[in-house]
CSV table of C-alpha atoms and ligand atoms in Angstrom, one decimal:
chain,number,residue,atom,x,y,z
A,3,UNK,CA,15.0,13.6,-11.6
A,4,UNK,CA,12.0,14.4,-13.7
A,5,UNK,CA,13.7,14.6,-17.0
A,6,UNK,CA,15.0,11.3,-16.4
A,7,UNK,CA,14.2,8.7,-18.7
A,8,UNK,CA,12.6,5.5,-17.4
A,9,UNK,CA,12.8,2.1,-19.7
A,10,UNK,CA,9.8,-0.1,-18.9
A,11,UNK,CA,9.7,-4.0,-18.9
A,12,UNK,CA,7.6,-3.8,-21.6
A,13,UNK,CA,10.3,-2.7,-23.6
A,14,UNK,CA,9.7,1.2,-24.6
A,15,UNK,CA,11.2,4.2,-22.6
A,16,UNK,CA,9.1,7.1,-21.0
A,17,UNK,CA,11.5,10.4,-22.2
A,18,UNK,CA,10.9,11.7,-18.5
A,19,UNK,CA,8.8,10.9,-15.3
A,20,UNK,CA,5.7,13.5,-15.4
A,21,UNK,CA,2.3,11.4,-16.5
A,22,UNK,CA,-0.9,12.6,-17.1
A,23,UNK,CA,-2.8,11.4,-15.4
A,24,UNK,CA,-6.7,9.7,-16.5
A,25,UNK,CA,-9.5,12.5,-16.5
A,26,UNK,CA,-12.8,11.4,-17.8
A,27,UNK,CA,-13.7,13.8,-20.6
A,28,UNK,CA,-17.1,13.1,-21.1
A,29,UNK,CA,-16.6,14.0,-25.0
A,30,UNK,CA,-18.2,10.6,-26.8
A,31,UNK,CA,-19.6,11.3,-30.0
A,32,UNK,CA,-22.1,9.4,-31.4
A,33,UNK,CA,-21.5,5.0,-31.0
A,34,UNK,CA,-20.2,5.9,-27.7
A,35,UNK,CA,-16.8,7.0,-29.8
A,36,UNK,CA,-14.2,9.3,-29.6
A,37,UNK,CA,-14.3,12.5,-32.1
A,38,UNK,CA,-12.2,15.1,-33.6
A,39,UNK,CA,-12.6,17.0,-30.0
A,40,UNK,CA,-10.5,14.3,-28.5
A,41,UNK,CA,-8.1,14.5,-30.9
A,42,UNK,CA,-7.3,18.4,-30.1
A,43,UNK,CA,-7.7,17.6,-26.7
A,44,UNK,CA,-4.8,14.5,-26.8
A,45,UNK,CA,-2.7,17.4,-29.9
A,46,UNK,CA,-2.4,19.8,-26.9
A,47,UNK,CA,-1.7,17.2,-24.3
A,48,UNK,CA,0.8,16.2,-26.7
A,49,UNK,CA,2.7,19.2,-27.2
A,50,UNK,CA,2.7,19.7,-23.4
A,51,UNK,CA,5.9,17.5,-22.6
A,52,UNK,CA,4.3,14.4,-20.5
A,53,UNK,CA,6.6,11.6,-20.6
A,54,UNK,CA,3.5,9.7,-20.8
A,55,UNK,CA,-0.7,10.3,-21.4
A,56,UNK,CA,-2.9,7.7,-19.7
A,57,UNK,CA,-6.8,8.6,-21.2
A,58,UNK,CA,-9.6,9.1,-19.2
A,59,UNK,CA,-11.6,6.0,-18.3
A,60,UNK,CA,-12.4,3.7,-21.1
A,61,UNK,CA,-15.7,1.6,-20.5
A,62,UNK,CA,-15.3,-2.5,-21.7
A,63,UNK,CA,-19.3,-2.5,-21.5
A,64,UNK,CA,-21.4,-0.2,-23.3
A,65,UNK,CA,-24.3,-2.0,-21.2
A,66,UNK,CA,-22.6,-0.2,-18.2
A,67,UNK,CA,-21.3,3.3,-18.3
A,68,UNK,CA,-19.9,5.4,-15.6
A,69,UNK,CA,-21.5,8.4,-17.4
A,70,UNK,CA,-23.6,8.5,-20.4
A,71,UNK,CA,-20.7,10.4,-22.0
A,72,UNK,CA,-17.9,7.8,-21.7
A,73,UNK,CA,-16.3,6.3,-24.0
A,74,UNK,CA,-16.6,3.1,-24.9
A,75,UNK,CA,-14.2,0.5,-26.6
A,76,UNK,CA,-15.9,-3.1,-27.2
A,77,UNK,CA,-16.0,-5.7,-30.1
A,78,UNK,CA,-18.5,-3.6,-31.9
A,79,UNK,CA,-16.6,-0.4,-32.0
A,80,UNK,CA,-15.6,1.1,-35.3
A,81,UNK,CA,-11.4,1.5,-34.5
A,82,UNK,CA,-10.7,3.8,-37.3
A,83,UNK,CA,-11.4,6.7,-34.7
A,84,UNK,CA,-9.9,5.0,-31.9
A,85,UNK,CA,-6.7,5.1,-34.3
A,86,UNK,CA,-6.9,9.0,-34.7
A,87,UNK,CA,-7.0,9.5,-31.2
A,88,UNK,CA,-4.4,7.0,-30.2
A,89,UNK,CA,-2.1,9.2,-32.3
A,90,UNK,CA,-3.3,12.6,-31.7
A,91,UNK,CA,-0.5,13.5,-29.4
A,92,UNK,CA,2.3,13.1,-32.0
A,93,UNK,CA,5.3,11.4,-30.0
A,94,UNK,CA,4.0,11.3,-26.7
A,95,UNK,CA,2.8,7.8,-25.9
A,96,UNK,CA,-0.9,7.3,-25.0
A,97,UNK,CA,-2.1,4.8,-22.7
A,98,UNK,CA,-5.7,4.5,-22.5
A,99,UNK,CA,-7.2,3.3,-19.0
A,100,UNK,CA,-10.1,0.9,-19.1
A,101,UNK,CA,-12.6,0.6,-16.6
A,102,UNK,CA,-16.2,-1.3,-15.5
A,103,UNK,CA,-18.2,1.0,-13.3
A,104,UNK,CA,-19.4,-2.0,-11.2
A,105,UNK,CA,-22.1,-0.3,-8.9
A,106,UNK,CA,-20.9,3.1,-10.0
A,107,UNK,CA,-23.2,3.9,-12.2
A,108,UNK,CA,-26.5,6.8,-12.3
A,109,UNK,CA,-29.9,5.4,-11.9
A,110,UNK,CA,-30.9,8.1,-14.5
A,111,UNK,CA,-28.5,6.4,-17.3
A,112,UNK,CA,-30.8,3.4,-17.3
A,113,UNK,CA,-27.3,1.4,-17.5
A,114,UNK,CA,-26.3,-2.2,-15.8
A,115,UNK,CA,-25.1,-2.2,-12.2
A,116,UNK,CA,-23.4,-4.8,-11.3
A,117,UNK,CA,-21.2,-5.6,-7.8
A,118,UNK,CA,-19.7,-8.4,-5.9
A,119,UNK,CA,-22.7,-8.2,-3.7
A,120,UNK,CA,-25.8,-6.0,-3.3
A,121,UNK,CA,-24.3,-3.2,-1.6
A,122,UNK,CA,-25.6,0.1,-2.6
A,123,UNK,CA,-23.6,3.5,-2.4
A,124,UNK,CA,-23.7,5.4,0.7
A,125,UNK,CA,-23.4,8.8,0.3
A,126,UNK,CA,-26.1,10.0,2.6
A,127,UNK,CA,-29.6,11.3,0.7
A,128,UNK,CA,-27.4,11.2,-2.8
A,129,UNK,CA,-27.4,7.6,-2.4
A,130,UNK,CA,-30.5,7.4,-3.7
A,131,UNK,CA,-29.3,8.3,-7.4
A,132,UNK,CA,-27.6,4.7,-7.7
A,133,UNK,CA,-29.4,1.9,-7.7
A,134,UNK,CA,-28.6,-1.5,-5.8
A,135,UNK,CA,-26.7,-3.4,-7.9
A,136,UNK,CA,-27.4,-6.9,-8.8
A,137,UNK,CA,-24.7,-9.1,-7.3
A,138,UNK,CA,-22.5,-10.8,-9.9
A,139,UNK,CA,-22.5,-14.6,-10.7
A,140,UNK,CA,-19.6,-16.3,-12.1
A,141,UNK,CA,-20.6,-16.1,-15.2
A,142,UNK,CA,-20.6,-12.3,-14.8
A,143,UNK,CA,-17.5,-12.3,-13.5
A,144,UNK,CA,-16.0,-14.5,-16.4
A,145,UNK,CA,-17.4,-11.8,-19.0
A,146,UNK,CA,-15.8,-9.3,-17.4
A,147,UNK,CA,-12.7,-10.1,-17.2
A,148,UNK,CA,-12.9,-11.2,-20.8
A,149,UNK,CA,-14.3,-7.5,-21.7
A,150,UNK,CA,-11.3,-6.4,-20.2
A,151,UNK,CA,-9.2,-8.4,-22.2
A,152,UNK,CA,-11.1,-8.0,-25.4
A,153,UNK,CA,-10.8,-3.9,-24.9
A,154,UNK,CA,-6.9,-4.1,-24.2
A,155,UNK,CA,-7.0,-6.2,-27.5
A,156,UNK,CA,-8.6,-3.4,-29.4
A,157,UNK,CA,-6.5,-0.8,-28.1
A,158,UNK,CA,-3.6,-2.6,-29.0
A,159,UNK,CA,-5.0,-2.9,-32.6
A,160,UNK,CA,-5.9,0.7,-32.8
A,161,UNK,CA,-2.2,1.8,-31.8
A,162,UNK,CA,-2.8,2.6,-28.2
A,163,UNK,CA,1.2,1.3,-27.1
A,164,UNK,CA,-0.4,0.2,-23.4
A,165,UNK,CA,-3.6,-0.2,-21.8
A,166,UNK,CA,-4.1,1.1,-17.5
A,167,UNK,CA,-6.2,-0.8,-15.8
A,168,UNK,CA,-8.6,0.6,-13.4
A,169,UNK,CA,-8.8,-0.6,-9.4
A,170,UNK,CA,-8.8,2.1,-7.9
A,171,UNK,CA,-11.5,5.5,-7.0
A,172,UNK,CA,-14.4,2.3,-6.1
A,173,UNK,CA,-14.9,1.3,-9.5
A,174,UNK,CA,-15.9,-2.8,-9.8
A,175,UNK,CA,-12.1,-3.7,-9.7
A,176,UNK,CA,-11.8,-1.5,-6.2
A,177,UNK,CA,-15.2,-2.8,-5.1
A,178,UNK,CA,-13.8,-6.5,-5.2
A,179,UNK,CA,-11.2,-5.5,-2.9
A,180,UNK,CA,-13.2,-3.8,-0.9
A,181,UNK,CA,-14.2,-6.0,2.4
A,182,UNK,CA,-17.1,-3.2,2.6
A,183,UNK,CA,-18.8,-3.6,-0.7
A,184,UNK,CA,-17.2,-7.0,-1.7
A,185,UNK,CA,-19.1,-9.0,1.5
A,186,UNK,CA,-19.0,-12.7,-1.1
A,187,UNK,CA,-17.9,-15.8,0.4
A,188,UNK,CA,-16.9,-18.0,-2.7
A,189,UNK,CA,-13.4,-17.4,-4.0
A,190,UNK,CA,-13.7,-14.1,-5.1
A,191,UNK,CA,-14.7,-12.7,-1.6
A,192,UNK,CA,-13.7,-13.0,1.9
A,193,UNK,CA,-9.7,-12.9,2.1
A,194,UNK,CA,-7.8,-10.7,0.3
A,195,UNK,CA,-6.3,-12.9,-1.8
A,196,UNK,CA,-10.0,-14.1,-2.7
A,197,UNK,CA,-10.9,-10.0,-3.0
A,198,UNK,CA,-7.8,-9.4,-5.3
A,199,UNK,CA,-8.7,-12.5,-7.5
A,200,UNK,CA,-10.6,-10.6,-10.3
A,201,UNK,CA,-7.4,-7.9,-10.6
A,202,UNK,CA,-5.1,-10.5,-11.2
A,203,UNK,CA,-7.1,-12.5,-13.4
A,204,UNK,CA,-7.6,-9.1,-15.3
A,205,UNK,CA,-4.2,-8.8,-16.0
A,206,UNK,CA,-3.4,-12.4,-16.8
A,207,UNK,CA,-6.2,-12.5,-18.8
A,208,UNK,CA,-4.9,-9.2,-20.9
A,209,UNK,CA,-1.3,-10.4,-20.6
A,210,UNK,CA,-2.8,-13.2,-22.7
A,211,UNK,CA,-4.1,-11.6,-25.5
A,212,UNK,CA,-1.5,-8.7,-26.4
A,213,UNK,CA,2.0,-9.4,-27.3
A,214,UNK,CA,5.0,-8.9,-24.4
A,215,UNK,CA,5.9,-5.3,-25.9
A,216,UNK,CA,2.4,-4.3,-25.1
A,217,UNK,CA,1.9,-2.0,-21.9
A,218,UNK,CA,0.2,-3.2,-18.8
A,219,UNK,CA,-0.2,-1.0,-16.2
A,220,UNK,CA,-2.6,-1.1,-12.8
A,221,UNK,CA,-4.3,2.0,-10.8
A,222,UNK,CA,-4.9,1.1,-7.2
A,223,UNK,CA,-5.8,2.8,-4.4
A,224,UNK,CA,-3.3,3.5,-2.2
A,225,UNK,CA,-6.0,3.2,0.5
A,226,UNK,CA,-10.0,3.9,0.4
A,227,UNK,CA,-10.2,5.9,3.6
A,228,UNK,CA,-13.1,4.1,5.1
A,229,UNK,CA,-13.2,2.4,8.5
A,230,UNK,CA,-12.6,-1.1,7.7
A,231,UNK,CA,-11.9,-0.5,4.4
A,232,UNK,CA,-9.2,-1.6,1.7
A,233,UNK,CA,-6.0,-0.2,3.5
A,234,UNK,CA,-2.5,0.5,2.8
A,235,UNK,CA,-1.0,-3.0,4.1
A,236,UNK,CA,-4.1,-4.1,1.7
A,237,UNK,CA,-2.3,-2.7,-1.0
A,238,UNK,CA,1.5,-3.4,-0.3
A,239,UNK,CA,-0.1,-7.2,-0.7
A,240,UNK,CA,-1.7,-6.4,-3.8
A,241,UNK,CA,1.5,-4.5,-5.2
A,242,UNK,CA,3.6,-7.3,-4.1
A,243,UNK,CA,1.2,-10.0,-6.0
A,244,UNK,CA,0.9,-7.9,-9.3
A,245,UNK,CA,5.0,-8.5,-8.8
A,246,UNK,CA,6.6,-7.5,-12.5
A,247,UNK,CA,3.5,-8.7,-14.2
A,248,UNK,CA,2.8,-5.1,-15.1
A,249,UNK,CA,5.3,-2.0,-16.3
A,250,UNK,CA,4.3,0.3,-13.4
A,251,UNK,CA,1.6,0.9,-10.6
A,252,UNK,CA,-0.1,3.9,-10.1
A,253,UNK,CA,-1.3,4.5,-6.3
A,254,UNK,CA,-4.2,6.8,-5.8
A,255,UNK,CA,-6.7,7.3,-3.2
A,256,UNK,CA,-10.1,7.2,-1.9
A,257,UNK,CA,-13.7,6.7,-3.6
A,258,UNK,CA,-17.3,8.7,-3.8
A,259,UNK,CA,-17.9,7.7,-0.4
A,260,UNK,CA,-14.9,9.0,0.9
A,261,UNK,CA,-13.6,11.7,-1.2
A,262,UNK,CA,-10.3,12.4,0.1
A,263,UNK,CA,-9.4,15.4,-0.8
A,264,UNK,CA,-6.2,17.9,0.9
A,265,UNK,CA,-8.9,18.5,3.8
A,266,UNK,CA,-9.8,15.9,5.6
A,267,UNK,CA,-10.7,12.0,5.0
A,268,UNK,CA,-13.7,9.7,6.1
A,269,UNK,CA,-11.0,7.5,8.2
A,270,UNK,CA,-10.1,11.5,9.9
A,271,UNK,CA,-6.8,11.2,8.6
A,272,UNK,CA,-5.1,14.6,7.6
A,273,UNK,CA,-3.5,15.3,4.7
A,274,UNK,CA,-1.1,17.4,3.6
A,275,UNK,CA,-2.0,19.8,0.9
A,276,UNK,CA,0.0,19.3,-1.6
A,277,UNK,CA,1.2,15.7,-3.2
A,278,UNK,CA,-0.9,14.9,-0.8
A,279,UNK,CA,-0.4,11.0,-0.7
A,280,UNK,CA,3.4,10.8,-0.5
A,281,UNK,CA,3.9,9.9,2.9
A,282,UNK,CA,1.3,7.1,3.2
A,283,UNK,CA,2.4,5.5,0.0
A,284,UNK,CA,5.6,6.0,0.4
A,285,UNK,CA,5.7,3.3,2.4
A,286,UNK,CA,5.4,1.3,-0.6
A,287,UNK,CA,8.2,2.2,-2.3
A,288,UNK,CA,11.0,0.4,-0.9
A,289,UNK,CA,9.8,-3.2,-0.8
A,290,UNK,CA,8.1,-2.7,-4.5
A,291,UNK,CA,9.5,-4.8,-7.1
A,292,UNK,CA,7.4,-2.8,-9.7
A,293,UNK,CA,7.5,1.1,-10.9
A,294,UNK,CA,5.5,3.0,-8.8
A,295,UNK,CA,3.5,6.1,-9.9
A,296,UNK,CA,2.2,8.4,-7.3
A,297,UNK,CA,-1.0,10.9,-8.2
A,298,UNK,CA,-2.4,13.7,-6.7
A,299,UNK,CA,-2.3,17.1,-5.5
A,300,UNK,CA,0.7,17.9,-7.8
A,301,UNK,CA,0.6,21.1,-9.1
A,302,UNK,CA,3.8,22.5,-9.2
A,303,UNK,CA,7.5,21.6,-10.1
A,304,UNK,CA,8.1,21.0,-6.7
A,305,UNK,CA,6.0,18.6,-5.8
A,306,UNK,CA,6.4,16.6,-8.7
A,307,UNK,CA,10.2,16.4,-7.7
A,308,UNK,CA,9.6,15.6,-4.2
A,309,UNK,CA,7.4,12.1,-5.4
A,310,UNK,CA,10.8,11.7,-7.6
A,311,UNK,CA,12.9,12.4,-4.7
A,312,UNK,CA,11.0,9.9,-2.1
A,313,UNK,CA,11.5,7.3,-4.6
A,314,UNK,CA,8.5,6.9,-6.9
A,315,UNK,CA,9.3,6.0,-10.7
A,316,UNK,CA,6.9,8.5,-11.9
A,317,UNK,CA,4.8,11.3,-11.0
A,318,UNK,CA,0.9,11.6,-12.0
A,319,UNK,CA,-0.8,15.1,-12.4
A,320,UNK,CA,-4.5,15.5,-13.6
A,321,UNK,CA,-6.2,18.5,-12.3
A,322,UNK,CA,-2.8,20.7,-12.8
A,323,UNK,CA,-2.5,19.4,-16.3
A,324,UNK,CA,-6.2,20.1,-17.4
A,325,UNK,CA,-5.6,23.6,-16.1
A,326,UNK,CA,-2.0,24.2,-18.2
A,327,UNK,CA,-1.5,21.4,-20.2
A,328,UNK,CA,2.1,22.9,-21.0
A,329,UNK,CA,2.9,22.1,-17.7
A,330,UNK,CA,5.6,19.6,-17.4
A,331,UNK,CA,7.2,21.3,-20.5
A,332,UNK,CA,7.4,24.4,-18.0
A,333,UNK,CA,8.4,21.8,-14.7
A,334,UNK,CA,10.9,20.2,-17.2
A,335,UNK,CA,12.2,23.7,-18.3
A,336,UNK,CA,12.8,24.2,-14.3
A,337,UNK,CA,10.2,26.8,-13.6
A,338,UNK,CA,8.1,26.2,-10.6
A,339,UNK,CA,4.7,27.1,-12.6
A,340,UNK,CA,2.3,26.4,-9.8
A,341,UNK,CA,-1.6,25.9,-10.7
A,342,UNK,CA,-4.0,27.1,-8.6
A,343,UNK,CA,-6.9,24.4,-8.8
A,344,UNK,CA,-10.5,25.5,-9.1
A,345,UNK,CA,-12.7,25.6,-5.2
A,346,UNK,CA,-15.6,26.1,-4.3
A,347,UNK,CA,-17.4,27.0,-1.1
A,348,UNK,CA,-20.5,24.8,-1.2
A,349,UNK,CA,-21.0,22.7,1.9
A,350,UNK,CA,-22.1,19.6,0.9
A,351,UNK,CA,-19.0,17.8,0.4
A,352,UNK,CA,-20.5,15.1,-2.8
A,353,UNK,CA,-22.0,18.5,-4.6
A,354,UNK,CA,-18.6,20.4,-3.9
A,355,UNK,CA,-16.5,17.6,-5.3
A,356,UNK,CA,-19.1,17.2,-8.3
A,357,UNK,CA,-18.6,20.8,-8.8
A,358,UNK,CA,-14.7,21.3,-8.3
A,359,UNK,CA,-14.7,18.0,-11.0
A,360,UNK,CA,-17.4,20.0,-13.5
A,361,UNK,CA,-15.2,22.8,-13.8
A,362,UNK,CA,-12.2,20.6,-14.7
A,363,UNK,CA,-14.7,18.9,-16.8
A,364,UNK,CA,-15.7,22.0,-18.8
A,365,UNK,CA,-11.8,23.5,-19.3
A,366,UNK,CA,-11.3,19.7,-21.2
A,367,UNK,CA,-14.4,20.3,-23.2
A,368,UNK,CA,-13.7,23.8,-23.9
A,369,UNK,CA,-10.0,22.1,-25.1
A,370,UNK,CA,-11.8,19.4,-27.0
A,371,UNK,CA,-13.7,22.9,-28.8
A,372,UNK,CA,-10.5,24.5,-29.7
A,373,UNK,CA,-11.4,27.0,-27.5
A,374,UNK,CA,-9.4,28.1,-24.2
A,375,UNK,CA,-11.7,29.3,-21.6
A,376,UNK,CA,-10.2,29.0,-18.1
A,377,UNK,CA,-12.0,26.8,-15.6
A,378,UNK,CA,-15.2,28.4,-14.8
A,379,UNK,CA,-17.0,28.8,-11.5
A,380,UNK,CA,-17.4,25.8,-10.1
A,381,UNK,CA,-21.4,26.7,-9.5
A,382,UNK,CA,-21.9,27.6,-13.2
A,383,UNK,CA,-19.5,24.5,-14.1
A,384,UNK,CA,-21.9,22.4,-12.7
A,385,UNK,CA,-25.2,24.1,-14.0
A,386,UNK,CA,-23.6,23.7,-17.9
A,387,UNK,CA,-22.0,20.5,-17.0
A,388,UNK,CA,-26.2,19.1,-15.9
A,389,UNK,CA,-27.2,20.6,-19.1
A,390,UNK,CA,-24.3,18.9,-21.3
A,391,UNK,CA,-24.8,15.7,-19.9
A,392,UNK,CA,-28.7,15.4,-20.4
A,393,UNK,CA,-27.8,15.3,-24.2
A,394,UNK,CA,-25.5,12.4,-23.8
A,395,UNK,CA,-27.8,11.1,-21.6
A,396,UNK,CA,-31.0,10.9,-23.9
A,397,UNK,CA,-28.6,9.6,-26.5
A,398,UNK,CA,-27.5,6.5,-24.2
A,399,UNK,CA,-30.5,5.7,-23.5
A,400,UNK,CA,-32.1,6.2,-26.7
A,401,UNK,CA,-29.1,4.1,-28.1
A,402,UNK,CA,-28.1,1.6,-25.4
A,403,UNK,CA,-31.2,1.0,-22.7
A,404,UNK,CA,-33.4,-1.6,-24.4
B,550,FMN,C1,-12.3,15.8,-14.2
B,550,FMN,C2,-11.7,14.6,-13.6
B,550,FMN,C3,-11.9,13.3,-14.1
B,550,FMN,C4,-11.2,12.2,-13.7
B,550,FMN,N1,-11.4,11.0,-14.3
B,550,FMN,C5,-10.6,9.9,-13.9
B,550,FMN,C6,-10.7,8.7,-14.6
B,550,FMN,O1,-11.4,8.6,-15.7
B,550,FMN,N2,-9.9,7.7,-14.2
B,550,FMN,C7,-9.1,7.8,-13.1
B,550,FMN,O2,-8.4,6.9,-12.8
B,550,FMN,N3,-9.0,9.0,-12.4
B,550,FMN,C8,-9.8,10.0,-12.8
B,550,FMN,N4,-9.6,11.2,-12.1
B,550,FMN,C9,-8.7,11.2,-10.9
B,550,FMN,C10,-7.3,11.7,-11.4
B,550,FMN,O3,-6.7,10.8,-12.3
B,550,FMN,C11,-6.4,11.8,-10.1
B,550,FMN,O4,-6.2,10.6,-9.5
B,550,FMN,C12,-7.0,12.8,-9.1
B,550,FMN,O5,-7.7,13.9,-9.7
B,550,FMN,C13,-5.9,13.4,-8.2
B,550,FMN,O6,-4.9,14.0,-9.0
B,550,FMN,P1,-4.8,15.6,-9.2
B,550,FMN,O7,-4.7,16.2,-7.8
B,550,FMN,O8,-3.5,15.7,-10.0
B,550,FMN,O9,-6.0,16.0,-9.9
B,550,FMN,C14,-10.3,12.3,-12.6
B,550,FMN,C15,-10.1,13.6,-12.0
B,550,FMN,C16,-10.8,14.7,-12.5
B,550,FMN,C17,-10.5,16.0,-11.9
């Protein structure tokens, strides 16, 4: 049930099975760091009743940033405000999810691209707003996984109880398992257990430098939704490998160039609207020798108890819980409190999905203000959110492009 508590291997106890899950906020201050708008942000998370709080995406690179707004955690980071926001939500554990873009990153940020090979994004005429990416040599590889390890590190120091890291959505972790981006043929390419190589090492390599009652957890994609693609049988492999070297594994879904969402996906797969994942990775859940955490489309009591119900240890919700962040209080209380999420009615599917993911964007930022405003219009949502982000842009740049 969702009020059930679940004790990890890493020692500590969730006090119930809703997560929040990672939204990228976008709220760096000055240094690429987090500010006191984080902090009310992760207070009102905090108070909401989440078993758990994973952060939005944490970059390990400040040379490489999914958005000039990210935050970034990396040996020259001042932790003292990593250490207010790692406690900002009172009891409520925060885990904070680090990520490498890989390829995903703007041509406009000025900002590193790097990939297993030089495969550029596809997303029709958008494409052209990332750049090739340079291919990575071993030594590239090396560093990363270090950067990984060196961020989990300063979370750790900074009070952050756990650390999720991020393989899934067609960041550089999802891109190495990726047959269609990852096209390498040394021993980080070709078979999966080649393509899976850098995850792995990731965790080892964090495992190393944190003690055992440190969290480790792993977001994967349940499946990318691309013809020839990283598939579900792809991932029961790479769940089966992680084995109980991590406390749980959250399975998502899909990537820019896919963008599953409730409607319909670039394999032509349906989906059901709501927890709309459940019956593909369900099929996960009864060989898995680790927690598994299943994310998206959960917006309502129900649905987070049906993930329970099909066997899944926990129970991600992002969009629902940047809408009412009181949420699983309400779902724990047993009221159904269903959230209507933001749409829009723009055609082009990228620009609707940038849009829908604005509007979310802004309700955080108006949190992080101390303000409330409901979601805006997705339209106008996207017209601030252009406008917000060409500040932090000319301060990346100005700070971070040589
Ligand atoms: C505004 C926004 C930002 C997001 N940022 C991240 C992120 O930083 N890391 C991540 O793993 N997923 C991110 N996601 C994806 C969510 O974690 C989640 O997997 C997805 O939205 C589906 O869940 P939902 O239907 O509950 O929103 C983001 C989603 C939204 C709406």
């Amino acid at each position: 049930m969702l009020d059930s508590p679940l004790p990890l291997r890493s020692g500590t106890t969730l006090r119930n099975r809703i997560v929040k899950a990672a939204m990228e906020e976008q709220l760096a201050g000055p240094g690429q760091q987090p500010d006191e708008r984080l902090e009310r942000l992760y207070r009102r998370w905090g108070a909401g009743g989440a078993g758990l709080i994973i952060t939005g995406h944490v970059m390990v690179d400040r040379r490489a940033v999914a958005q000039p707004g990210d935050i970034v955690l990396d040996e020259t980071s001042d932790l003292e405000p990593f250490r207010r926001w790692a406690s900002a939500a009172g009891a409520a554990p925060v885990w904070m999810q680090i990520n490498h873009p890989g390829r995903l990153v703007l041509r406009d940020t000025g900002a590193l691209a790097l990939a297993p090979s030089a495969v550029q994004v596809a997303i029709g005429s958008l494409s052209r707003l990332y750049p090739v990416p340079k291919p990575m040599a071993e030594q590239d590889i090396r560093d990363v996984i270090d950067r990984f390890a060196t961020t989990a590190r300063l979370a750790r120091e900074a009070g952050f109880p756990g650390v999720e890291i991020h393989a899934a959505h067609g960041y550089l972790v999802s891109q190495f398992l990726s047959p269609l981006v990852n096209r390498r043929d040394d021993e980080w390419g070709g078979s999966l257990r080649n393509r899976a190589r850098l995850l792995l090492e990731i965790v080892d390599a964090v495992r190393d430098r944190v003690d055992p009652g440190f969290g480790i957890a792993v977001k994967l994609n349940s499946a990318d939704f691309q013809r020839g693609g990283f598939a579900i049988d792809d991932a029961r492999q790479v769940v089966e490998w992680l084995g109980d070297s991590v406390d749980f594994v959250e399975l998502s879904g899909g990537n820019i160039e896919s963008l599953i969402s409730p409607e319909q996906t670039a394999d032509h797969s349906t989906l059901a609207r709501e927890a709309y994942l459940i019956d593909l990775a369900g099929r996960l859940v009864d060989r898995a020798a680790v927690p598994l955490m299943l994310t998206g489309g959960v917006r309502r009591r129900e649905a987070a108890e049906r993930v329970i119900e099909r066997g899944f240890a926990l129970v991600g919700a992002a969009t629902a819980l940047a809408q009412q962040p009181e949420a699983p209080r309400r779902w724990l209380a047993g009221d159904d409190a269903p959230v209507e999420p933001p749409c829009s009615m723009i055609r082009s599917k990228p620009i609707r999905a940038a849009a829908v993911q604005a509007a979310i964007t802004g309700r955080l930022q108006s949190m992080g203000d101390g303000r409330d405003t409901p979601p805006r219009a997705p339209t106008v949502a996207l017209l601030l959110d252009r406008y917000r982000r060409s500040r932090h842009l000319s301060r990346y740049r100005r700070d971070h492009v040589g």
